[in-house]
């Protein structure tokens, strides 16, 4: 398997291994992105397009911005963003956006809070282990918030755990105030955002994988080949410390949502 | 200017003496009417003391003032802040990312979003925050809320050190900005 700085690259030649790892493929890891239930653009927000950057400029601009610490990846390390673990629950559609929230908190200069996505996902699905999509996750995050993992730990299924006062108070503090949905099925749209003045952590939902992750950096993988570095929600044992690279050939996402502004965290 | 000095230096002193006008016939006055030609003050200055070229001096002042203005408007030199003291120890740096950054240069936008700036602050013992302009800071600590209350575009950089707050516009680049912060550390 090809790697870049030790990070595995998934492309047309080996992507089936990812599919096999998920519960849909008979594997143990949960996925949960369900494109069949995904709403239209209007159910998340109107798609936003950034100024077009020609492909001929991608390599130089990626390298320049990376050197200047302008991608979310630079904050990801600095802010000690936690890699989440959805385990066997099909809640990737929530774990991805919450992971992106953590990264966005890190971009304010703070150590990123460790949030527990299980809370809003379980409440949104009334306890059912069902798939969803990123726009749906944002609705539940707005409704329920996301508590700190230190206050609401693991994946409890007792309703009483969800009703605890301190859990609800913690959840209220962590919400998404502003997000932007990119045009679907467009790697160009993703790259335009990365190379704009405001690169943001961005969820990516892949039909071929049935899985949703979030991206933190565009990557130059070869002479004229690119990809995205993604943080998965399969704990640190996956990829390199929970991070992998999806080659452009597989990085065209059915849904891409940028997390722009998150609520402040009490210091 | 040099030509005019030379011009003055070359004047004939005799030509500057008061001229005598011959009396008119049939006038009642018998005194000679003297029409004094006022002496050029500049010439006196040349004779009595070194001449100052006020034009050159003025031009230099204009150039210097213009240079300082440009440097300050680009945020290279922090603008002195009339902000009240914030009674908190330590070194704090806050950046505000304007909702509309259409008036900012690429360098300024990069300064406001680079992790390298945050790294520098931390490495120098400070604390760092960078927030979008429209971000509600209700849940932030008082020191950050205090700094934020003193900032609004174009003053989007707040540096609190030794209980003194300095506000300035975003410097035109990451390196330039770090140099500016270095002076305020």
Tab-separated table of C-alpha atoms in Angstrom:
chain	number	residue	atom	x	y	z
A	1	UNK	CA	0.000	0.000	0.000
A	2	UNK	CA	1.332	3.414	-0.875
A	3	UNK	CA	1.943	5.799	1.973
A	4	UNK	CA	2.856	9.431	2.437
A	5	UNK	CA	4.903	10.137	5.555
A	6	UNK	CA	3.667	6.815	6.863
A	7	UNK	CA	0.011	7.644	6.267
A	8	UNK	CA	-1.739	5.042	4.100
A	9	UNK	CA	-3.212	6.166	0.785
A	10	UNK	CA	-6.479	4.588	-0.321
A	11	UNK	CA	-7.253	4.668	-4.018
A	12	UNK	CA	-8.829	2.597	-6.758
A	13	UNK	CA	-6.388	-0.226	-6.136
A	14	UNK	CA	-7.171	-0.868	-2.479
A	15	UNK	CA	-10.361	0.908	-1.474
A	16	UNK	CA	-12.268	-2.360	-1.156
A	17	UNK	CA	-10.291	-3.056	1.994
A	18	UNK	CA	-12.042	-0.098	3.568
A	19	UNK	CA	-15.442	-1.372	2.517
A	20	UNK	CA	-14.654	-4.784	3.947
A	21	UNK	CA	-13.746	-3.234	7.264
A	22	UNK	CA	-17.203	-1.801	7.754
A	23	UNK	CA	-20.232	-3.618	9.022
A	24	UNK	CA	-21.765	-3.384	5.568
A	25	UNK	CA	-18.851	-5.334	4.223
A	26	UNK	CA	-19.020	-7.788	7.055
A	27	UNK	CA	-16.386	-6.075	9.090
A	28	UNK	CA	-16.505	-4.958	12.683
A	29	UNK	CA	-16.335	-1.212	12.302
A	30	UNK	CA	-19.456	0.844	12.085
A	31	UNK	CA	-20.139	3.042	9.146
A	32	UNK	CA	-23.607	4.403	8.726
A	33	UNK	CA	-23.649	6.900	5.904
A	34	UNK	CA	-26.958	6.293	4.232
A	35	UNK	CA	-27.178	8.169	0.948
A	36	UNK	CA	-30.683	6.876	0.337
A	37	UNK	CA	-32.043	8.961	3.168
A	38	UNK	CA	-29.949	12.014	2.395
A	39	UNK	CA	-31.939	15.120	1.800
A	40	UNK	CA	-31.512	17.643	-0.946
A	41	UNK	CA	-29.328	20.709	-0.677
A	42	UNK	CA	-32.071	22.698	1.007
A	43	UNK	CA	-32.109	20.404	4.017
A	44	UNK	CA	-28.573	21.340	5.035
A	45	UNK	CA	-28.039	24.747	3.488
A	46	UNK	CA	-27.630	26.233	0.054
A	47	UNK	CA	-24.360	25.058	-1.446
A	48	UNK	CA	-21.563	27.572	-1.439
A	49	UNK	CA	-18.858	27.748	-4.038
A	50	UNK	CA	-15.445	29.234	-3.532
A	51	UNK	CA	-13.459	30.934	-6.272
A	52	UNK	CA	-12.218	28.420	-8.801
A	53	UNK	CA	-8.536	27.513	-8.610
A	54	UNK	CA	-7.130	25.902	-11.769
A	55	UNK	CA	-5.592	22.489	-11.300
A	56	UNK	CA	-2.294	23.783	-12.623
A	57	UNK	CA	-1.993	25.902	-9.471
A	58	UNK	CA	-2.957	23.255	-6.906
A	59	UNK	CA	0.465	21.845	-6.128
A	60	UNK	CA	2.242	25.124	-5.507
A	61	UNK	CA	-0.584	26.628	-3.528
A	62	UNK	CA	-1.030	23.533	-1.380
A	63	UNK	CA	2.644	23.517	-0.528
A	64	UNK	CA	2.674	27.239	0.201
A	65	UNK	CA	-0.353	27.130	2.471
A	66	UNK	CA	0.925	24.052	4.276
A	67	UNK	CA	4.245	25.753	4.968
A	68	UNK	CA	2.352	28.703	6.445
A	69	UNK	CA	0.236	26.541	8.732
A	70	UNK	CA	-3.040	27.514	7.110
A	71	UNK	CA	-4.800	24.142	6.873
A	72	UNK	CA	-6.881	22.625	9.677
A	73	UNK	CA	-4.247	19.882	9.954
A	74	UNK	CA	-1.808	22.368	11.517
A	75	UNK	CA	-4.322	23.045	14.283
A	76	UNK	CA	-5.283	19.373	14.512
A	77	UNK	CA	-1.876	18.489	15.902
A	78	UNK	CA	-1.446	21.658	17.914
A	79	UNK	CA	-4.844	21.321	19.560
A	80	UNK	CA	-4.418	17.600	20.312
A	81	UNK	CA	-7.667	16.761	18.558
A	82	UNK	CA	-8.926	13.368	19.674
A	83	UNK	CA	-9.588	10.563	17.229
A	84	UNK	CA	-13.094	9.271	17.952
A	85	UNK	CA	-14.308	5.688	18.020
A	86	UNK	CA	-17.808	4.834	16.912
A	87	UNK	CA	-17.179	1.130	17.470
A	88	UNK	CA	-19.937	-1.025	15.994
A	89	UNK	CA	-22.595	1.673	15.932
A	90	UNK	CA	-23.555	2.990	12.486
A	91	UNK	CA	-23.144	6.598	13.614
A	92	UNK	CA	-20.301	7.745	11.362
A	93	UNK	CA	-22.652	10.428	10.040
A	94	UNK	CA	-22.467	12.024	13.538
A	95	UNK	CA	-18.916	11.115	14.503
A	96	UNK	CA	-17.545	12.844	11.425
A	97	UNK	CA	-19.188	16.240	12.025
A	98	UNK	CA	-18.348	16.141	15.745
A	99	UNK	CA	-14.750	15.319	14.874
A	100	UNK	CA	-14.740	18.348	12.599
A	101	UNK	CA	-16.177	20.423	15.459
A	102	UNK	CA	-13.277	19.372	17.664
A	103	UNK	CA	-10.848	20.443	14.988
A	104	UNK	CA	-12.621	23.800	14.626
A	105	UNK	CA	-12.323	24.381	18.352
A	106	UNK	CA	-8.603	23.767	18.014
A	107	UNK	CA	-8.500	26.494	15.341
A	108	UNK	CA	-9.527	29.061	17.963
A	109	UNK	CA	-6.248	28.377	19.754
A	110	UNK	CA	-7.589	26.145	22.507
A	111	UNK	CA	-6.844	22.536	23.256
A	112	UNK	CA	-9.717	20.819	21.497
A	113	UNK	CA	-12.423	19.456	23.787
A	114	UNK	CA	-13.021	15.728	23.639
A	115	UNK	CA	-16.683	15.467	22.709
A	116	UNK	CA	-18.965	12.458	22.633
A	117	UNK	CA	-21.030	12.221	19.415
A	118	UNK	CA	-22.973	9.221	20.694
A	119	UNK	CA	-25.244	11.510	22.731
A	120	UNK	CA	-26.898	13.498	19.898
A	121	UNK	CA	-26.856	10.502	17.522
A	122	UNK	CA	-28.644	8.166	19.923
A	123	UNK	CA	-31.204	10.814	20.854
A	124	UNK	CA	-31.784	11.736	17.209
A	125	UNK	CA	-32.427	8.117	16.231
A	126	UNK	CA	-34.371	7.325	19.409
A	127	UNK	CA	-31.842	4.716	20.328
A	128	UNK	CA	-31.852	2.925	16.972
A	129	UNK	CA	-28.580	1.834	15.386
A	130	UNK	CA	-29.279	3.424	12.027
A	131	UNK	CA	-27.414	5.320	9.365
A	132	UNK	CA	-27.856	8.944	8.473
A	133	UNK	CA	-26.070	11.800	6.797
A	134	UNK	CA	-24.104	14.869	7.754
A	135	UNK	CA	-26.883	17.389	7.325
A	136	UNK	CA	-29.075	15.291	9.582
A	137	UNK	CA	-26.304	15.234	12.201
A	138	UNK	CA	-26.177	19.022	12.222
A	139	UNK	CA	-29.888	19.146	12.992
A	140	UNK	CA	-29.415	16.896	16.031
A	141	UNK	CA	-26.364	18.841	17.154
A	142	UNK	CA	-28.444	22.021	17.035
A	143	UNK	CA	-31.241	20.354	18.973
A	144	UNK	CA	-29.293	18.429	21.612
A	145	UNK	CA	-25.718	19.752	21.592
A	146	UNK	CA	-22.692	17.553	22.234
A	147	UNK	CA	-21.413	16.853	25.771
A	148	UNK	CA	-17.824	16.420	26.873
A	149	UNK	CA	-16.690	12.818	26.967
A	150	UNK	CA	-15.589	13.356	30.572
A	151	UNK	CA	-19.196	14.102	31.497
A	152	UNK	CA	-20.890	11.553	29.218
A	153	UNK	CA	-18.545	8.706	28.529
A	154	UNK	CA	-18.723	5.724	26.195
A	155	UNK	CA	-21.948	4.531	24.520
A	156	UNK	CA	-24.526	4.018	27.260
A	157	UNK	CA	-28.014	2.970	26.245
A	158	UNK	CA	-29.826	3.820	29.450
A	159	UNK	CA	-32.123	6.778	28.985
A	160	UNK	CA	-31.346	7.966	32.492
A	161	UNK	CA	-27.759	8.651	31.459
A	162	UNK	CA	-28.952	11.026	28.776
A	163	UNK	CA	-31.259	12.886	31.138
A	164	UNK	CA	-28.654	13.795	33.729
A	165	UNK	CA	-28.572	17.531	34.346
A	166	UNK	CA	-24.797	17.891	34.022
A	167	UNK	CA	-24.857	16.027	30.710
A	168	UNK	CA	-27.474	18.352	29.280
A	169	UNK	CA	-25.624	21.425	30.541
A	170	UNK	CA	-22.386	20.216	28.999
A	171	UNK	CA	-24.109	19.428	25.713
A	172	UNK	CA	-25.554	22.951	25.436
A	173	UNK	CA	-22.044	24.418	25.372
A	174	UNK	CA	-20.969	22.649	22.175
A	175	UNK	CA	-22.861	23.402	18.999
A	176	UNK	CA	-22.186	24.400	15.423
A	177	UNK	CA	-23.131	28.003	14.733
A	178	UNK	CA	-22.209	28.176	11.106
A	179	UNK	CA	-21.529	25.560	8.446
A	180	UNK	CA	-21.291	25.600	4.687
A	181	UNK	CA	-22.189	22.804	2.335
A	182	UNK	CA	-20.055	22.432	-0.753
A	183	UNK	CA	-21.413	21.245	-4.093
A	184	UNK	CA	-21.773	17.494	-4.111
A	185	UNK	CA	-19.639	15.057	-6.067
A	186	UNK	CA	-17.021	17.683	-6.810
A	187	UNK	CA	-13.399	17.316	-5.861
A	188	UNK	CA	-12.768	20.676	-7.541
A	189	UNK	CA	-15.216	22.327	-5.124
A	190	UNK	CA	-13.365	20.810	-2.191
A	191	UNK	CA	-10.026	21.995	-3.516
A	192	UNK	CA	-11.393	25.484	-4.135
A	193	UNK	CA	-12.306	25.652	-0.455
A	194	UNK	CA	-8.929	24.344	0.684
A	195	UNK	CA	-7.139	26.963	-1.413
A	196	UNK	CA	-9.399	29.835	-0.395
A	197	UNK	CA	-8.676	32.304	2.385
A	198	UNK	CA	-10.548	30.163	4.917
A	199	UNK	CA	-9.821	26.436	4.766
A	200	UNK	CA	-12.128	24.558	7.150
A	201	UNK	CA	-12.426	21.016	8.492
A	202	UNK	CA	-14.909	19.346	6.157
A	203	UNK	CA	-16.999	16.206	6.425
A	204	UNK	CA	-16.856	13.865	3.475
A	205	UNK	CA	-19.423	11.142	2.873
A	206	UNK	CA	-18.538	8.425	0.360
A	207	UNK	CA	-21.129	6.284	-1.395
A	208	UNK	CA	-18.585	3.588	-2.317
A	209	UNK	CA	-17.621	3.241	1.340
A	210	UNK	CA	-21.002	3.855	2.945
A	211	UNK	CA	-18.995	5.887	5.437
A	212	UNK	CA	-18.511	9.507	6.501
A	213	UNK	CA	-15.245	10.979	7.742
A	214	UNK	CA	-13.825	14.502	7.917
A	215	UNK	CA	-10.945	16.011	5.969
A	216	UNK	CA	-8.253	18.276	7.385
A	217	UNK	CA	-5.849	18.921	4.527
A	218	UNK	CA	-5.389	18.561	0.758
A	219	UNK	CA	-2.445	16.395	-0.152
A	220	UNK	CA	-0.084	16.197	-3.116
A	221	UNK	CA	0.386	12.468	-3.676
A	222	UNK	CA	2.305	12.548	-6.940
A	223	UNK	CA	3.352	14.559	-9.910
A	224	UNK	CA	-0.188	15.499	-10.847
A	225	UNK	CA	-2.156	13.588	-8.274
A	226	UNK	CA	-3.873	14.771	-5.172
A	227	UNK	CA	-5.979	13.557	-2.297
A	228	UNK	CA	-7.403	14.522	1.057
A	229	UNK	CA	-6.107	13.667	4.490
A	230	UNK	CA	-8.966	12.411	6.591
A	231	UNK	CA	-9.516	11.662	10.255
A	232	UNK	CA	-11.585	8.537	10.710
A	233	UNK	CA	-13.720	7.529	13.679
A	234	UNK	CA	-12.224	4.066	14.098
A	235	UNK	CA	-9.829	4.886	16.923
A	236	UNK	CA	-6.065	5.313	16.732
A	237	UNK	CA	-5.373	1.806	15.473
A	238	UNK	CA	-6.687	2.632	11.999
A	239	UNK	CA	-4.419	4.175	9.391
A	240	UNK	CA	-1.632	6.136	11.028
A	241	UNK	CA	-2.915	7.181	14.424
A	242	UNK	CA	-6.447	7.341	13.090
A	243	UNK	CA	-5.579	9.353	9.971
A	244	UNK	CA	-5.493	8.266	6.317
A	245	UNK	CA	-5.360	9.718	2.834
A	246	UNK	CA	-8.081	9.244	0.249
A	247	UNK	CA	-6.773	9.591	-3.271
A	248	UNK	CA	-8.590	11.890	-5.649
A	249	UNK	CA	-9.895	8.878	-7.542
A	250	UNK	CA	-12.005	8.000	-4.490
A	251	UNK	CA	-12.260	11.415	-2.803
A	252	UNK	CA	-15.279	12.688	-4.668
A	253	UNK	CA	-17.810	12.899	-1.877
A	254	UNK	CA	-21.571	12.660	-2.098
A	255	UNK	CA	-21.804	15.206	0.694
A	256	UNK	CA	-19.255	17.735	1.934
A	257	UNK	CA	-19.991	20.074	4.823
A	258	UNK	CA	-17.503	22.613	6.192
A	259	UNK	CA	-17.688	23.443	9.886
A	260	UNK	CA	-17.111	27.207	10.022
A	261	UNK	CA	-18.003	28.507	13.477
A	262	UNK	CA	-18.566	26.583	16.701
A	263	UNK	CA	-19.848	27.876	20.019
A	264	UNK	CA	-17.177	28.975	22.460
A	265	UNK	CA	-16.003	26.607	25.126
A	266	UNK	CA	-15.835	27.725	28.741
A	267	UNK	CA	-12.194	28.178	29.593
B	1	UNK	CA	16.539	75.486	-5.125
B	2	UNK	CA	20.280	75.491	-5.627
B	3	UNK	CA	19.838	77.804	-8.582
B	4	UNK	CA	17.826	80.259	-6.563
B	5	UNK	CA	20.491	80.303	-3.828
B	6	UNK	CA	23.077	80.920	-6.411
B	7	UNK	CA	20.823	83.506	-7.884
B	8	UNK	CA	20.626	85.348	-4.593
B	9	UNK	CA	24.315	85.006	-3.939
B	10	UNK	CA	25.076	86.656	-7.231
B	11	UNK	CA	23.037	89.831	-6.627
B	12	UNK	CA	24.909	93.146	-6.813
B	13	UNK	CA	24.816	94.844	-3.455
B	14	UNK	CA	24.851	98.253	-5.071
B	15	UNK	CA	21.590	97.528	-6.783
B	16	UNK	CA	19.935	97.128	-3.437
B	17	UNK	CA	20.649	100.581	-2.042
B	18	UNK	CA	17.670	102.890	-1.759
B	19	UNK	CA	17.189	104.681	-5.044
B	20	UNK	CA	16.959	108.406	-5.176
B	21	UNK	CA	14.212	109.850	-7.247
B	22	UNK	CA	14.923	113.340	-8.620
B	23	UNK	CA	12.454	116.042	-7.371
B	24	UNK	CA	9.647	116.972	-9.634
B	25	UNK	CA	9.655	120.456	-10.858
B	26	UNK	CA	6.883	122.609	-9.487
B	27	UNK	CA	6.428	120.541	-6.366
B	28	UNK	CA	6.257	122.281	-3.109
B	29	UNK	CA	8.505	119.845	-1.402
B	30	UNK	CA	12.095	120.562	-1.816
B	31	UNK	CA	13.330	117.440	-0.200
B	32	UNK	CA	14.426	114.682	-2.413
B	33	UNK	CA	11.816	111.940	-2.595
B	34	UNK	CA	13.459	108.830	-1.728
B	35	UNK	CA	11.790	105.600	-2.667
B	36	UNK	CA	13.305	102.957	-0.663
B	37	UNK	CA	13.545	99.600	-2.194
B	38	UNK	CA	12.901	97.084	0.489
B	39	UNK	CA	15.843	94.870	0.956
B	40	UNK	CA	15.182	91.168	0.367
B	41	UNK	CA	15.232	89.543	3.781
B	42	UNK	CA	16.671	86.402	2.286
B	43	UNK	CA	19.644	88.278	1.066
B	44	UNK	CA	20.210	89.666	4.527
B	45	UNK	CA	20.063	86.163	5.803
B	46	UNK	CA	22.708	85.110	3.323
B	47	UNK	CA	24.972	87.929	4.352
B	48	UNK	CA	24.428	87.690	8.082
B	49	UNK	CA	23.905	83.915	8.742
B	50	UNK	CA	23.785	80.553	6.929
B	51	UNK	CA	20.632	80.292	4.780
B	52	UNK	CA	18.119	77.616	5.570
B	53	UNK	CA	16.447	75.811	2.697
B	54	UNK	CA	12.963	75.579	4.100
B	55	UNK	CA	11.641	73.964	0.972
B	56	UNK	CA	13.982	70.973	1.253
B	57	UNK	CA	13.364	70.652	4.983
B	58	UNK	CA	9.631	70.711	4.462
B	59	UNK	CA	9.805	68.056	1.762
B	60	UNK	CA	11.818	65.765	3.994
B	61	UNK	CA	9.253	66.153	6.762
B	62	UNK	CA	6.445	65.273	4.374
B	63	UNK	CA	8.258	62.157	3.158
B	64	UNK	CA	8.987	60.986	6.700
B	65	UNK	CA	5.420	61.562	7.828
B	66	UNK	CA	4.083	59.764	4.770
B	67	UNK	CA	6.363	56.825	5.431
B	68	UNK	CA	5.249	56.562	9.029
B	69	UNK	CA	1.612	56.812	7.986
B	70	UNK	CA	2.009	54.016	5.424
B	71	UNK	CA	3.822	51.811	7.911
B	72	UNK	CA	1.159	52.372	10.524
B	73	UNK	CA	-1.700	51.833	8.113
B	74	UNK	CA	-0.198	48.506	7.071
B	75	UNK	CA	-0.028	47.479	10.675
B	76	UNK	CA	3.730	47.134	10.724
B	77	UNK	CA	4.004	49.545	13.578
B	78	UNK	CA	1.455	48.896	16.318
B	79	UNK	CA	-0.894	51.778	16.838
B	80	UNK	CA	-0.672	53.022	20.399
B	81	UNK	CA	-3.808	52.067	22.202
B	82	UNK	CA	-5.859	54.320	24.406
B	83	UNK	CA	-7.553	51.223	25.841
B	84	UNK	CA	-7.910	50.964	29.573
B	85	UNK	CA	-5.675	48.569	31.454
B	86	UNK	CA	-6.954	45.054	31.872
B	87	UNK	CA	-5.986	43.874	35.303
B	88	UNK	CA	-4.653	40.467	34.297
B	89	UNK	CA	-1.078	39.233	34.353
B	90	UNK	CA	0.536	37.390	31.516
B	91	UNK	CA	0.864	37.686	27.778
B	92	UNK	CA	-2.352	37.276	25.774
B	93	UNK	CA	-2.860	37.625	22.030
B	94	UNK	CA	-6.286	37.712	20.403
B	95	UNK	CA	-7.025	37.843	16.692
B	96	UNK	CA	-10.411	38.662	15.238
B	97	UNK	CA	-11.201	37.377	11.750
B	98	UNK	CA	-13.518	39.982	10.181
B	99	UNK	CA	-16.823	38.805	8.775
B	100	UNK	CA	-15.980	40.663	5.617
B	101	UNK	CA	-12.327	40.426	4.767
B	102	UNK	CA	-12.615	41.997	1.363
B	103	UNK	CA	-10.513	44.944	2.488
B	104	UNK	CA	-7.661	42.793	3.759
B	105	UNK	CA	-4.545	41.850	1.867
B	106	UNK	CA	-3.593	38.210	1.382
B	107	UNK	CA	-0.823	38.703	3.922
B	108	UNK	CA	-3.241	40.027	6.507
B	109	UNK	CA	-5.672	37.136	5.983
B	110	UNK	CA	-2.845	34.649	6.352
B	111	UNK	CA	-1.651	36.260	9.575
B	112	UNK	CA	-5.144	35.995	11.044
B	113	UNK	CA	-5.450	32.278	10.221
B	114	UNK	CA	-1.989	30.785	10.578
B	115	UNK	CA	-1.218	28.207	13.231
B	116	UNK	CA	2.357	29.510	13.180
B	117	UNK	CA	1.253	32.698	14.909
B	118	UNK	CA	-0.441	30.657	17.614
B	119	UNK	CA	2.649	28.491	17.945
B	120	UNK	CA	4.874	31.544	18.389
B	121	UNK	CA	2.650	32.962	21.124
B	122	UNK	CA	2.617	29.664	22.997
B	123	UNK	CA	6.358	29.188	22.635
B	124	UNK	CA	6.829	32.621	24.156
B	125	UNK	CA	4.759	31.829	27.201
B	126	UNK	CA	1.551	33.447	26.033
B	127	UNK	CA	-2.023	32.447	25.477
B	128	UNK	CA	-3.727	32.722	22.129
B	129	UNK	CA	-7.202	33.015	20.714
B	130	UNK	CA	-8.496	33.581	17.193
B	131	UNK	CA	-12.216	34.048	16.681
B	132	UNK	CA	-14.508	35.013	13.823
B	133	UNK	CA	-15.867	38.520	14.305
B	134	UNK	CA	-19.433	37.275	14.741
B	135	UNK	CA	-18.474	34.670	17.323
B	136	UNK	CA	-20.355	34.975	20.585
B	137	UNK	CA	-17.897	34.802	23.481
B	138	UNK	CA	-20.448	34.289	26.254
B	139	UNK	CA	-18.728	31.164	27.492
B	140	UNK	CA	-15.191	32.507	27.320
B	141	UNK	CA	-13.212	33.659	30.335
B	142	UNK	CA	-13.338	37.292	31.429
B	143	UNK	CA	-9.894	38.223	30.169
B	144	UNK	CA	-10.762	37.222	26.614
B	145	UNK	CA	-14.116	38.939	26.787
B	146	UNK	CA	-12.374	42.094	28.016
B	147	UNK	CA	-9.860	42.036	25.182
B	148	UNK	CA	-12.579	41.292	22.641
B	149	UNK	CA	-14.632	44.252	23.799
B	150	UNK	CA	-11.757	46.549	22.804
B	151	UNK	CA	-11.394	45.179	19.288
B	152	UNK	CA	-13.318	45.938	16.130
B	153	UNK	CA	-12.180	46.120	12.515
B	154	UNK	CA	-9.772	47.394	11.411
B	155	UNK	CA	-8.227	46.912	14.888
B	156	UNK	CA	-8.372	43.127	14.902
B	157	UNK	CA	-5.233	42.280	16.891
B	158	UNK	CA	-5.179	42.704	20.654
B	159	UNK	CA	-1.985	42.132	22.652
B	160	UNK	CA	-2.260	42.229	26.433
B	161	UNK	CA	1.032	42.317	28.270
B	162	UNK	CA	1.930	43.748	31.635
B	163	UNK	CA	-1.721	44.694	32.030
B	164	UNK	CA	-1.485	47.027	29.044
B	165	UNK	CA	-3.514	46.346	25.929
B	166	UNK	CA	-2.192	47.274	22.516
B	167	UNK	CA	-4.515	47.140	19.551
B	168	UNK	CA	-3.467	47.139	15.939
B	169	UNK	CA	-4.534	46.232	12.443
B	170	UNK	CA	-3.547	42.869	11.047
B	171	UNK	CA	0.081	42.965	9.905
B	172	UNK	CA	0.696	42.278	6.253
B	173	UNK	CA	2.072	38.778	6.603
B	174	UNK	CA	2.920	36.050	9.105
B	175	UNK	CA	6.595	36.933	9.548
B	176	UNK	CA	5.848	40.633	9.712
B	177	UNK	CA	3.185	39.973	12.293
B	178	UNK	CA	5.440	37.879	14.471
B	179	UNK	CA	8.043	40.666	14.384
B	180	UNK	CA	5.371	43.105	15.510
B	181	UNK	CA	4.322	40.780	18.321
B	182	UNK	CA	7.949	40.366	19.340
B	183	UNK	CA	8.110	44.075	20.103
B	184	UNK	CA	5.086	43.809	22.352
B	185	UNK	CA	6.119	40.690	24.233
